[in-house]
Short mmCIF file of C-alpha atoms in Angstrom, two decimals:
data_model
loop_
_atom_site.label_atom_id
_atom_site.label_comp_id
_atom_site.label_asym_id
_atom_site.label_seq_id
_atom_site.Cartn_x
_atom_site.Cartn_y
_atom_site.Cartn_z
CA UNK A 1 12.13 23.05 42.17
CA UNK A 2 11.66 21.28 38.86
CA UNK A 3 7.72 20.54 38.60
CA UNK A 4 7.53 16.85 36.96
CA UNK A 5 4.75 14.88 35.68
CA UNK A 6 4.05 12.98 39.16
CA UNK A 7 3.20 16.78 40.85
CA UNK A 8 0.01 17.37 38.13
CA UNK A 9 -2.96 16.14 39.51
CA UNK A 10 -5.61 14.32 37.40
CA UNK A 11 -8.85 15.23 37.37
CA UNK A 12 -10.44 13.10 39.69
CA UNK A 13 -13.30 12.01 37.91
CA UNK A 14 -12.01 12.91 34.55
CA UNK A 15 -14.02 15.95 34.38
CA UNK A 16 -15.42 16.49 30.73
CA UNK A 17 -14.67 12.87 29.19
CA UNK A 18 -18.23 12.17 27.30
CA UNK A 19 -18.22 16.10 26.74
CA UNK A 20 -14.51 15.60 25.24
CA UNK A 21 -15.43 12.35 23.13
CA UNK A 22 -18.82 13.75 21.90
CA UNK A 23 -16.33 16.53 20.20
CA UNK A 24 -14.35 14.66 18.94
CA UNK A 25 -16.74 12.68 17.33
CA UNK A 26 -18.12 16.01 15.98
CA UNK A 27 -13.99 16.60 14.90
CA UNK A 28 -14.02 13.60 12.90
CA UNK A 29 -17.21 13.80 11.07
CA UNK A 30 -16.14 17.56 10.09
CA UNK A 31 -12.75 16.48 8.54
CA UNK A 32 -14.15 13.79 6.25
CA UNK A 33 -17.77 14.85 5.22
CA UNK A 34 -16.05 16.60 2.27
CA UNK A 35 -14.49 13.98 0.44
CA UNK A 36 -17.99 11.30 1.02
CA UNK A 37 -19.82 14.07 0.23
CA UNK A 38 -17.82 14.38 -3.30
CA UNK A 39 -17.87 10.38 -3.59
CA UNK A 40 -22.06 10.37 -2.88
CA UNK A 41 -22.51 12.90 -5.47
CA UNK A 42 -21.17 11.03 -7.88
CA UNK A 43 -24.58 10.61 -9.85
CA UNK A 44 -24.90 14.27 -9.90
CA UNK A 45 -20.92 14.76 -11.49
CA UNK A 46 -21.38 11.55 -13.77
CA UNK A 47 -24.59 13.71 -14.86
CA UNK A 48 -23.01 16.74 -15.67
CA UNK A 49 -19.17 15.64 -16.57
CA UNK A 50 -19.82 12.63 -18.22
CA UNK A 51 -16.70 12.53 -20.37
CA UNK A 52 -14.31 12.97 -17.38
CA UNK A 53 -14.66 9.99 -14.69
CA UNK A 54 -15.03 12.81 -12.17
CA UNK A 55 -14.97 10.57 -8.66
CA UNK A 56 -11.94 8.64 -10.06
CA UNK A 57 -9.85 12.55 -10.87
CA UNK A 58 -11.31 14.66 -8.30
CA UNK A 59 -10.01 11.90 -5.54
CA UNK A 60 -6.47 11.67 -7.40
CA UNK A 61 -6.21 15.42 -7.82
CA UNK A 62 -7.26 15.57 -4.00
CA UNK A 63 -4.72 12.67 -2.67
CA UNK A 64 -1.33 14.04 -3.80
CA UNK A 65 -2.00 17.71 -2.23
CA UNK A 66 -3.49 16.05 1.09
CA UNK A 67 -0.23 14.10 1.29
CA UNK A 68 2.55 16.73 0.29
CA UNK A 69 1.03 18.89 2.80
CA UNK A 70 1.00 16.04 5.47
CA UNK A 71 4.91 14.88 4.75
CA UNK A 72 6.06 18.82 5.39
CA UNK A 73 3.81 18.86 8.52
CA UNK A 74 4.34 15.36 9.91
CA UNK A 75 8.28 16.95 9.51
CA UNK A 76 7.87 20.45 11.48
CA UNK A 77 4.97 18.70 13.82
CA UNK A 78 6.98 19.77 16.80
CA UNK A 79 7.60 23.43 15.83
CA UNK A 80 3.61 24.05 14.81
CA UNK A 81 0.56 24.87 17.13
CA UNK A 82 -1.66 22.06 16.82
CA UNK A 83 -4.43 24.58 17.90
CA UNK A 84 -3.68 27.11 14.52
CA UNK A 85 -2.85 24.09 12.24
CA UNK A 86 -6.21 22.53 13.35
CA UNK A 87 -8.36 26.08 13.06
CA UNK A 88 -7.17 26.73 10.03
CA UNK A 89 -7.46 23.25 8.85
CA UNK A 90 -11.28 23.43 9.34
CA UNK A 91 -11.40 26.92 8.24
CA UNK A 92 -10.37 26.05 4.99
CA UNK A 93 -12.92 22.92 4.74
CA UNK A 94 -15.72 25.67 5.76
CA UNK A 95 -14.38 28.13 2.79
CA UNK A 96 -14.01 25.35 0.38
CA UNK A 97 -17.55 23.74 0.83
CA UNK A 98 -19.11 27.14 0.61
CA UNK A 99 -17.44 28.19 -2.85
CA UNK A 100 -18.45 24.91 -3.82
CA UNK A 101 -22.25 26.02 -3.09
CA UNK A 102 -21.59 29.08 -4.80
CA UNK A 103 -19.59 27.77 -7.97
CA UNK A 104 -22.66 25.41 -8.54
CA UNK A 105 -25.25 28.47 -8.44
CA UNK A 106 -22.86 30.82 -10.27
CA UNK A 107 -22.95 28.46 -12.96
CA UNK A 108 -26.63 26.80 -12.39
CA UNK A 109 -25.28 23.42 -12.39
CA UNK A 110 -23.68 23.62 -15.64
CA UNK A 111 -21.36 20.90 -16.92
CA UNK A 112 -18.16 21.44 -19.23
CA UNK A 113 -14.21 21.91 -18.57
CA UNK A 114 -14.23 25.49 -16.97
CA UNK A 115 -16.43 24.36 -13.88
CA UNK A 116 -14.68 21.34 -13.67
CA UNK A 117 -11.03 22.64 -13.50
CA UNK A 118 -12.78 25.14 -10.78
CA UNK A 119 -13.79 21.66 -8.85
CA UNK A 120 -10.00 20.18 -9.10
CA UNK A 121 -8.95 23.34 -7.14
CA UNK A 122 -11.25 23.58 -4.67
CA UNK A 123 -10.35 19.81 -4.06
CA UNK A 124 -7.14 20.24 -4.04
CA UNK A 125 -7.38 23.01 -1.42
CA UNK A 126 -9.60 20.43 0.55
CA UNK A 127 -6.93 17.90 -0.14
CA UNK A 128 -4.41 20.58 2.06
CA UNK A 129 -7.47 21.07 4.74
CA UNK A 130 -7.54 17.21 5.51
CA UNK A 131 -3.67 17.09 5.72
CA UNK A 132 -3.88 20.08 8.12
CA UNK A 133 -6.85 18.01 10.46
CA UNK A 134 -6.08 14.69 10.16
CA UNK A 135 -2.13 14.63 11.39
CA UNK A 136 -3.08 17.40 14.02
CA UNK A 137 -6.18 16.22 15.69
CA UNK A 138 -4.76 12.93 15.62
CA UNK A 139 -1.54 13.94 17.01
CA UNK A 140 -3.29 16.18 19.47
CA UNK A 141 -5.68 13.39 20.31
CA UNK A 142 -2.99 10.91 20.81
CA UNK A 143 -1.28 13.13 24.01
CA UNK A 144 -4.85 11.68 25.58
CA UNK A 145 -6.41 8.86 26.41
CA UNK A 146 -7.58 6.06 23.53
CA UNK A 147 -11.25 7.01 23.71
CA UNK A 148 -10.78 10.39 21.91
CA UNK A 149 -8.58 9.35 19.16
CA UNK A 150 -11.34 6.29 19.14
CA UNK A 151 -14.10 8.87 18.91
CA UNK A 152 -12.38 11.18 16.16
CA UNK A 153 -12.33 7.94 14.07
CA UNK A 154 -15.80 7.39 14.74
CA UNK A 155 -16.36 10.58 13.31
CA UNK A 156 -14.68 9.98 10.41
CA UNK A 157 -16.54 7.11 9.37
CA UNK A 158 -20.37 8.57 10.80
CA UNK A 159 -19.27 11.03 8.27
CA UNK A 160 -19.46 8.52 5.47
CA UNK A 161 -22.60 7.32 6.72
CA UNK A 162 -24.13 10.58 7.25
CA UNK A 163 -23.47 11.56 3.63
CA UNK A 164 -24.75 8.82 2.29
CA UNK A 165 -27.79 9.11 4.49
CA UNK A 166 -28.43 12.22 3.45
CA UNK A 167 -27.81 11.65 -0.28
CA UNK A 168 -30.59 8.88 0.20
CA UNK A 169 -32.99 10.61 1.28
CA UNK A 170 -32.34 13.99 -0.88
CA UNK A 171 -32.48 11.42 -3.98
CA UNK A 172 -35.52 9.82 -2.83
CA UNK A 173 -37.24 12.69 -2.34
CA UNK A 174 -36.03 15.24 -5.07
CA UNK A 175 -36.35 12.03 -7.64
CA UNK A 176 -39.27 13.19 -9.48
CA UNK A 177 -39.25 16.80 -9.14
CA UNK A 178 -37.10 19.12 -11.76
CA UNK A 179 -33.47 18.65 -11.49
CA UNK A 180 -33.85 16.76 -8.83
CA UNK A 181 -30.11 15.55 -8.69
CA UNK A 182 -29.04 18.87 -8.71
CA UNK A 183 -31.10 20.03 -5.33
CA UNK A 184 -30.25 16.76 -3.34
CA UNK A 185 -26.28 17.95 -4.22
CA UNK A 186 -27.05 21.32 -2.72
CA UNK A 187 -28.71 20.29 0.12
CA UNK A 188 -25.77 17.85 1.05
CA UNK A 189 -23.14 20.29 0.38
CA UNK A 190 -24.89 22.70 2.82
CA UNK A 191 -25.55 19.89 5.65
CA UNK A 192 -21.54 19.18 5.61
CA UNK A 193 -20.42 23.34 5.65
CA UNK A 194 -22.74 23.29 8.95
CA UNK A 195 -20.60 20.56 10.38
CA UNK A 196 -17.40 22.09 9.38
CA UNK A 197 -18.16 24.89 11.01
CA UNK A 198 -19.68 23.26 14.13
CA UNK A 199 -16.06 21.54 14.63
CA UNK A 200 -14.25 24.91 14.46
CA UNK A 201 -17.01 26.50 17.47
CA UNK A 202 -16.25 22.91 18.89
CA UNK A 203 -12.64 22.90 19.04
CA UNK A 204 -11.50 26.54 19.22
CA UNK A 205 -13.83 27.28 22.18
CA UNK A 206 -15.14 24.46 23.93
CA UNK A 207 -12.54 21.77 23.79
CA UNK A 208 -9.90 23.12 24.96
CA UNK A 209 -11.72 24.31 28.37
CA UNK A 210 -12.15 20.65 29.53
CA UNK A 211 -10.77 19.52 32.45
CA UNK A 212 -9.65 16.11 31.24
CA UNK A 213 -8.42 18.16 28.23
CA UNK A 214 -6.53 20.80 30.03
CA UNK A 215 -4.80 17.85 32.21
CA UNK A 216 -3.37 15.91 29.35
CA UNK A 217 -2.00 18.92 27.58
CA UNK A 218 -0.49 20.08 30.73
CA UNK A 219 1.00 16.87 30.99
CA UNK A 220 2.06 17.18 27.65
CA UNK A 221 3.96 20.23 28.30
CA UNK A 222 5.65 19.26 31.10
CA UNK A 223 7.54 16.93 28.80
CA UNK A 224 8.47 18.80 26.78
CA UNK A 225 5.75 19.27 24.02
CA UNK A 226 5.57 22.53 22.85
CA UNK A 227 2.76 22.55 20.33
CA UNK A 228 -0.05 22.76 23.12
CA UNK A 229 1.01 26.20 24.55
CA UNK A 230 -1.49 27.68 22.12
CA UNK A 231 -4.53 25.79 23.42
CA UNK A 232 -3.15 26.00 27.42
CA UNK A 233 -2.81 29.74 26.74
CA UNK A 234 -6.88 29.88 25.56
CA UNK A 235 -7.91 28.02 28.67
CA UNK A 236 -5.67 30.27 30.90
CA UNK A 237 -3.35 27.30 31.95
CA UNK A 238 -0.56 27.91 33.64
CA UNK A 239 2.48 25.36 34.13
CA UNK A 240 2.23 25.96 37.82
CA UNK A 241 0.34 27.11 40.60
CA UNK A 242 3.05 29.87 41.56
CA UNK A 243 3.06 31.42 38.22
CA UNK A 244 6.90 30.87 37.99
CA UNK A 245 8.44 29.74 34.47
CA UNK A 246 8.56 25.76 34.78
CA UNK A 247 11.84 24.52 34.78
CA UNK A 248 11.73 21.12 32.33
CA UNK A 249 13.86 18.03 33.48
CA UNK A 250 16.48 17.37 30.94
CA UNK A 251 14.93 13.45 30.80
CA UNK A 252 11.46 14.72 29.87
CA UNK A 253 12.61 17.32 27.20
CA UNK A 254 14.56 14.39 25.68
CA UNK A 255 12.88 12.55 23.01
CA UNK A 256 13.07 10.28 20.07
CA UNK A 257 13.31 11.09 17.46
CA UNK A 258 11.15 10.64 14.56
CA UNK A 259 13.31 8.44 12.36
CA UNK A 260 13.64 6.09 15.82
CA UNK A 261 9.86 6.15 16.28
CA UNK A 262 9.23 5.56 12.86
CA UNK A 263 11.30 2.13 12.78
CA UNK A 264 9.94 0.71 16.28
CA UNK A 265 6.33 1.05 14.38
CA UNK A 266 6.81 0.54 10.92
CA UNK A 267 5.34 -2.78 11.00
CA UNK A 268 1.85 -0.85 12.47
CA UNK A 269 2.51 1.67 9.52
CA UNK A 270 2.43 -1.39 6.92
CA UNK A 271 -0.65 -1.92 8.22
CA UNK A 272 -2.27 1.11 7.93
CA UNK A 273 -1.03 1.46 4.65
CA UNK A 274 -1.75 -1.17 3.16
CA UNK A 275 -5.59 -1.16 4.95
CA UNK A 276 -5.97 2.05 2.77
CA UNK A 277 -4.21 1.13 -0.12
CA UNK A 278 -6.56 -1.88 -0.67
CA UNK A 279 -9.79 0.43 0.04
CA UNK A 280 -9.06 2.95 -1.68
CA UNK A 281 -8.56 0.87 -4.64
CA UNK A 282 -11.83 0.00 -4.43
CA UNK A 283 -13.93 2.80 -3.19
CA UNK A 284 -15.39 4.90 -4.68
CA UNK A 285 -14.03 4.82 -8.27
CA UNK A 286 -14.52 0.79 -8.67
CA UNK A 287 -18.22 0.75 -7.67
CA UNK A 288 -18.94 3.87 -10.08
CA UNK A 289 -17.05 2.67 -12.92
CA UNK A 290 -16.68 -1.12 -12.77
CA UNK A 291 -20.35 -3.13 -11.88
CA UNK A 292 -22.75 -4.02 -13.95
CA UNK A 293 -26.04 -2.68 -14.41
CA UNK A 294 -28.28 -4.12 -11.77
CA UNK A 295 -32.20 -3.80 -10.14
CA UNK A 296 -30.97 -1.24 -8.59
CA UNK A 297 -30.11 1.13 -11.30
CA UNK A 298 -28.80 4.48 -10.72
CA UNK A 299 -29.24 3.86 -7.03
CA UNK A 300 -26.85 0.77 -6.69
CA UNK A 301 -23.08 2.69 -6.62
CA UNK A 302 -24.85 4.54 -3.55
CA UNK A 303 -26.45 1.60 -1.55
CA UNK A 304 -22.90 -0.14 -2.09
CA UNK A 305 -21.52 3.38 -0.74
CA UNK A 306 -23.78 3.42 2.13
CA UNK A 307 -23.53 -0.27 3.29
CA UNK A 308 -19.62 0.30 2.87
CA UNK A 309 -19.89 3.45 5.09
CA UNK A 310 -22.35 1.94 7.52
CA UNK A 311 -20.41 -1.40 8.38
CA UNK A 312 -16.51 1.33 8.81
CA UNK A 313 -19.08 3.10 11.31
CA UNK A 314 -20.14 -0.25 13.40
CA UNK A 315 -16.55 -1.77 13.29
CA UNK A 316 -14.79 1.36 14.59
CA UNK A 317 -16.54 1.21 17.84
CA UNK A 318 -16.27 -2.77 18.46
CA UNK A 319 -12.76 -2.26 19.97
CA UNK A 320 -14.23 -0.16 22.62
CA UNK A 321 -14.84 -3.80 23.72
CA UNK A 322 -11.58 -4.93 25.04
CA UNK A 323 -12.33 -8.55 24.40
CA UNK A 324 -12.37 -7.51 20.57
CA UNK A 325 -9.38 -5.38 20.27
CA UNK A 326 -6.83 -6.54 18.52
CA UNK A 327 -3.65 -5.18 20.02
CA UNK A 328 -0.92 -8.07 18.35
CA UNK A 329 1.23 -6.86 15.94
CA UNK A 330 1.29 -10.14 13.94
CA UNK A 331 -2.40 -10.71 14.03
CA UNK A 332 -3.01 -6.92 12.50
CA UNK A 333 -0.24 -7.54 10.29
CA UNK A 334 -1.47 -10.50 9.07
CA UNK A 335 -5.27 -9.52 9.13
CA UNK A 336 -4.32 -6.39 6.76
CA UNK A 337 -2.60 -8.74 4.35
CA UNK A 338 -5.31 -11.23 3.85
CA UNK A 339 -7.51 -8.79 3.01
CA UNK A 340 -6.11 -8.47 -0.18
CA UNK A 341 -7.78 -11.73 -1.24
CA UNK A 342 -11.08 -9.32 -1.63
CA UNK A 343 -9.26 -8.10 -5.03
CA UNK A 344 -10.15 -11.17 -7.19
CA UNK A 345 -13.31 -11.59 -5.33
CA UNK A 346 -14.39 -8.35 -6.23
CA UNK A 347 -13.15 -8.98 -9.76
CA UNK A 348 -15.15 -11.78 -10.38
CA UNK A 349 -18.51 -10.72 -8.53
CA UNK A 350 -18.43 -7.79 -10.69
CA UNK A 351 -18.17 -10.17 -13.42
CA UNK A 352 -20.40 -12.93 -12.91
CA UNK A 353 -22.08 -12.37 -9.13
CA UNK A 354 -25.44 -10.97 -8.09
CA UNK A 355 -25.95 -7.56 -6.24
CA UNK A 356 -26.11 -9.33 -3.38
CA UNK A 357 -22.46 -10.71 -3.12
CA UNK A 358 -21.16 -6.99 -3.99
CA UNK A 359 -23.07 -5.88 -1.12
CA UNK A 360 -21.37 -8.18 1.18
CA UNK A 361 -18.09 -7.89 -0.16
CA UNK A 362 -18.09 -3.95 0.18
CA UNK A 363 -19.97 -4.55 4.22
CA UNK A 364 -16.94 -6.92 4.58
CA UNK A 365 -14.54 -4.12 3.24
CA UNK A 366 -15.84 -1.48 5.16
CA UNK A 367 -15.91 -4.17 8.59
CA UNK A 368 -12.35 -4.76 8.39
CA UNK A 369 -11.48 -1.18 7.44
CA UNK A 370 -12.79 1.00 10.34
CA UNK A 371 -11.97 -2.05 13.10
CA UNK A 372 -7.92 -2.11 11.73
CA UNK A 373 -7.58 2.01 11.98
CA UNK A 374 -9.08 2.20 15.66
CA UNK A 375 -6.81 -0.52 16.58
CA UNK A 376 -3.91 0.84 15.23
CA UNK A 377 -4.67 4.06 16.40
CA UNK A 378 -4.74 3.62 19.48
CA UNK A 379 -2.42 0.79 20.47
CA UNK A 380 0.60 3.09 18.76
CA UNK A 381 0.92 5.83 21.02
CA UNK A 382 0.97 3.35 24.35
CA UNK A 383 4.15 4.08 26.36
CA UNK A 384 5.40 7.17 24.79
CA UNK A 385 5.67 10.59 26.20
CA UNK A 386 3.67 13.59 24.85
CA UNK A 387 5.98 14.67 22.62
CA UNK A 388 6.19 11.62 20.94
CA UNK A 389 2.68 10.89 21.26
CA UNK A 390 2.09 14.09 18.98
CA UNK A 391 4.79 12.86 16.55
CA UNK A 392 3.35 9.10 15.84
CA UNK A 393 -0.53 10.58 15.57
CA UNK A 394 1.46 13.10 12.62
CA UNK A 395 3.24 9.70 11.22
CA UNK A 396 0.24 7.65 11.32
CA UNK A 397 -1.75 10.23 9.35
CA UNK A 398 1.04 10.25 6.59
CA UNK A 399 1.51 6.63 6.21
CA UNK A 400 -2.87 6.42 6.31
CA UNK A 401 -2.78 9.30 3.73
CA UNK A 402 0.25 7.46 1.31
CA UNK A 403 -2.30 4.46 1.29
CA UNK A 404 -4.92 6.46 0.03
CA UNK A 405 -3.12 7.87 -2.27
CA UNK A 406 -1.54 4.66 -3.97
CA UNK A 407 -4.87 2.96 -3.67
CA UNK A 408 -6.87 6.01 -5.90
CA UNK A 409 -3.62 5.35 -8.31
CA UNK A 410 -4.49 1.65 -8.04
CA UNK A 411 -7.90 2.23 -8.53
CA UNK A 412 -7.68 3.20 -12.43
CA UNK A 413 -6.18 -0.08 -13.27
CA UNK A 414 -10.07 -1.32 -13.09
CA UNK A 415 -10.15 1.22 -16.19
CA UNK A 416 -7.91 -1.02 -18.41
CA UNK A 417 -10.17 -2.90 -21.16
CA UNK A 418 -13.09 -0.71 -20.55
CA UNK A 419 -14.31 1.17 -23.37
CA UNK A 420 -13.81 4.79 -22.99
CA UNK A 421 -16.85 7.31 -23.84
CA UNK A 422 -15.03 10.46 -24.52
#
């Protein structure tokens, strides 16, 4: 007899739920605390590579690798192990951030070309890390229920506020001491290598061990996913009680395909590509490179930074009430697209306006930027079967990851007119 979704029983309390969010959380702050970490140093590289805009080309040389990778994984998503891809994935984060501790000793902190090339590599290879995370998890996540892929992006955008936490308080208190700069960097860079390693404990031993989680992939597999046998296999899940191969229904091994799943959301996929093209335009490189000198001084790019990173946090947990969530395909579509009226009004505030209205613009930016994601996130994969679940988490993260990378492009046309000191 054919088992079928109907015969798995769900857990009945949903064994492991805050257990499974509070992981995921940790997932999401581990696949992002690289790049803010790069964008709050960026007094520390504007120290020491002064002649190269170094936020502005380690974030281009990062974008193009993070989405070639994603468009050849988003295309095999259904042949790969989401549970290797995502290992590895964080792996490589760990490695990276570590060479990037030693690179900075080996060289005591030393500016010039030869330690920045080294930098463009190792973000590059983080570039292929965050292509690895972000369509897996998030196509992993979506097989599940909305809170986890809600939780991830929590993560994601703690991890911005973390950084920039830290890179307060390591700048406040290193200020006055010798090559100060230098020691808040190092300290930050070994905070976010603990929490990339934390998420691979976290998800290659304890996650997968869940109930809740073991239910969902089950599920998963039962139609017809095949990317989950990796993590069933390390929590010694069988497909049925027996111990006999499953025999799949032809209807739940059926599924569209990507092309089909792609056109019944592209209009979500404008949205989350244009969200990221606009923000991305603007952060980082436009608040380093583009505002005029202000009380705040050196500290002003990173309070923008922080209050950016603070207000994504907030807003990406406000659709966890359902009376906020905005679940209309029109009113996201339209939402996304008048946010593009923030371009001239962060042209002129640079201009002409006072700190203040830059810090409200960038709260407003970082409001609208975290609340959009979670809702497209997870109003996508409602009604589709784990297979395509899997598939539109992988398509999400490309079409998120093209808008980041034509919003860094974007973000050198602030350069035109400016006066270059090379």
């Amino acid at each position: 007899m054919a088992i079928t979704v109907e015969n798995v029983e769900a857990p009945r309390k949903m064994q492991g739920k805050f257990q499974a969010m509070f992981i995921c959380f940790i997932l999401g702050l581990g696949s992002l605390i690289a790049l803010n970490n790069m964008w709050t140093m960026g007094d520390y590289y504007y120290k020491i590579f002064p002649k190269y805009h170094p936020i502005l080309v380690f974030t281009l040389v990062y974008q193009p690798f993070a989405l070639v990778t994603t468009m050849i994984l988003a295309h095999y998503e259904s042949k790969i192990s989401t549970r290797i891809r995502n290992i590895s994935g964080y792996m490589l984060f760990f490695v990276c951030s570590l060479f990037q501790i030693v690179l900075d000793l080996a060289t005591s902190g030393a500016g010039g070309i030869g330690p920045f090339i080294c930098l463009c590599g190792l973000f590059s290879f983080f570039g292929i890390a965050h292509a690895f995370v972000q369509g897996g998890i998030s196509g992993d996540l979506s097989l599940m229920i909305p809170e986890f892929i809600q939780s991830f992006i929590g993560g994601i955008t703690a991890s911005g506020a973390i950084a920039c936490g830290v890179r307060l308080f390591t700048k406040f208190f290193f200020e006055k001491s010798d090559n100060g700069l230098r020691k808040g960097a190092l300290l930050s860079l070994g905070i976010s290598t603990l929490f990339q390693l934390l998420s691979i404990v976290a998800y290659g031993i304890y996650f997968p061990k869940l109930s809740i989680v073991k239910y969902y992939r089950s599920k998963a597999a039962l139609e017809g996913a095949e990317t989950v046998s990796a993590d069933l296999a390390t929590a010694f899940v069988q497909n049925n009680e027996t111990n006999q191969q499953v025999e799949f229904d032809a209807n739940l091994q059926a599924r569209l395909s990507n092309k089909t799943l792609f056109l019944q959301n592209i209009d979500f996929a404008a949205t989350l590509f244009m969200v990221y093209v606009l923000t991305l335009s603007i952060m980082p490189g436009f608040l380093y490179e583009d505002t005029r000198p202000h009380k705040l001084g050196t500290w002003y790019p990173l309070v923008l930074i922080t209050m950016y990173n603070i207000m994504d946090l907030v807003s990406s947990y406000i659709p966890f009430i359902k009376s906020l969530k905005m679940e209309s395909r029109k009113g996201l579509l339209f939402t996304t697209i008048s946010r593009f009226l923030l371009i001239p009004a962060f042209y002129f505030t640079a201009k002409h306006g006072s700190q203040g209205w830059m810090i409200l613009l960038v709260s407003y930016l970082g409001l609208t930027n975290g609340y959009l994601t979670v809702c497209v996130y997870t109003v996508v994969p409602k009604g589709y079967k784990g297979p395509e679940q899997n598939a539109l988490g992988n398509l999400l993260a490309l079409w998120l990851l093209s808008g980041i990378f034509v919003g860094v492009a974007l973000g050198w046309l602030w350069l035109i007119g400016k006066p270059q000191h090379i």
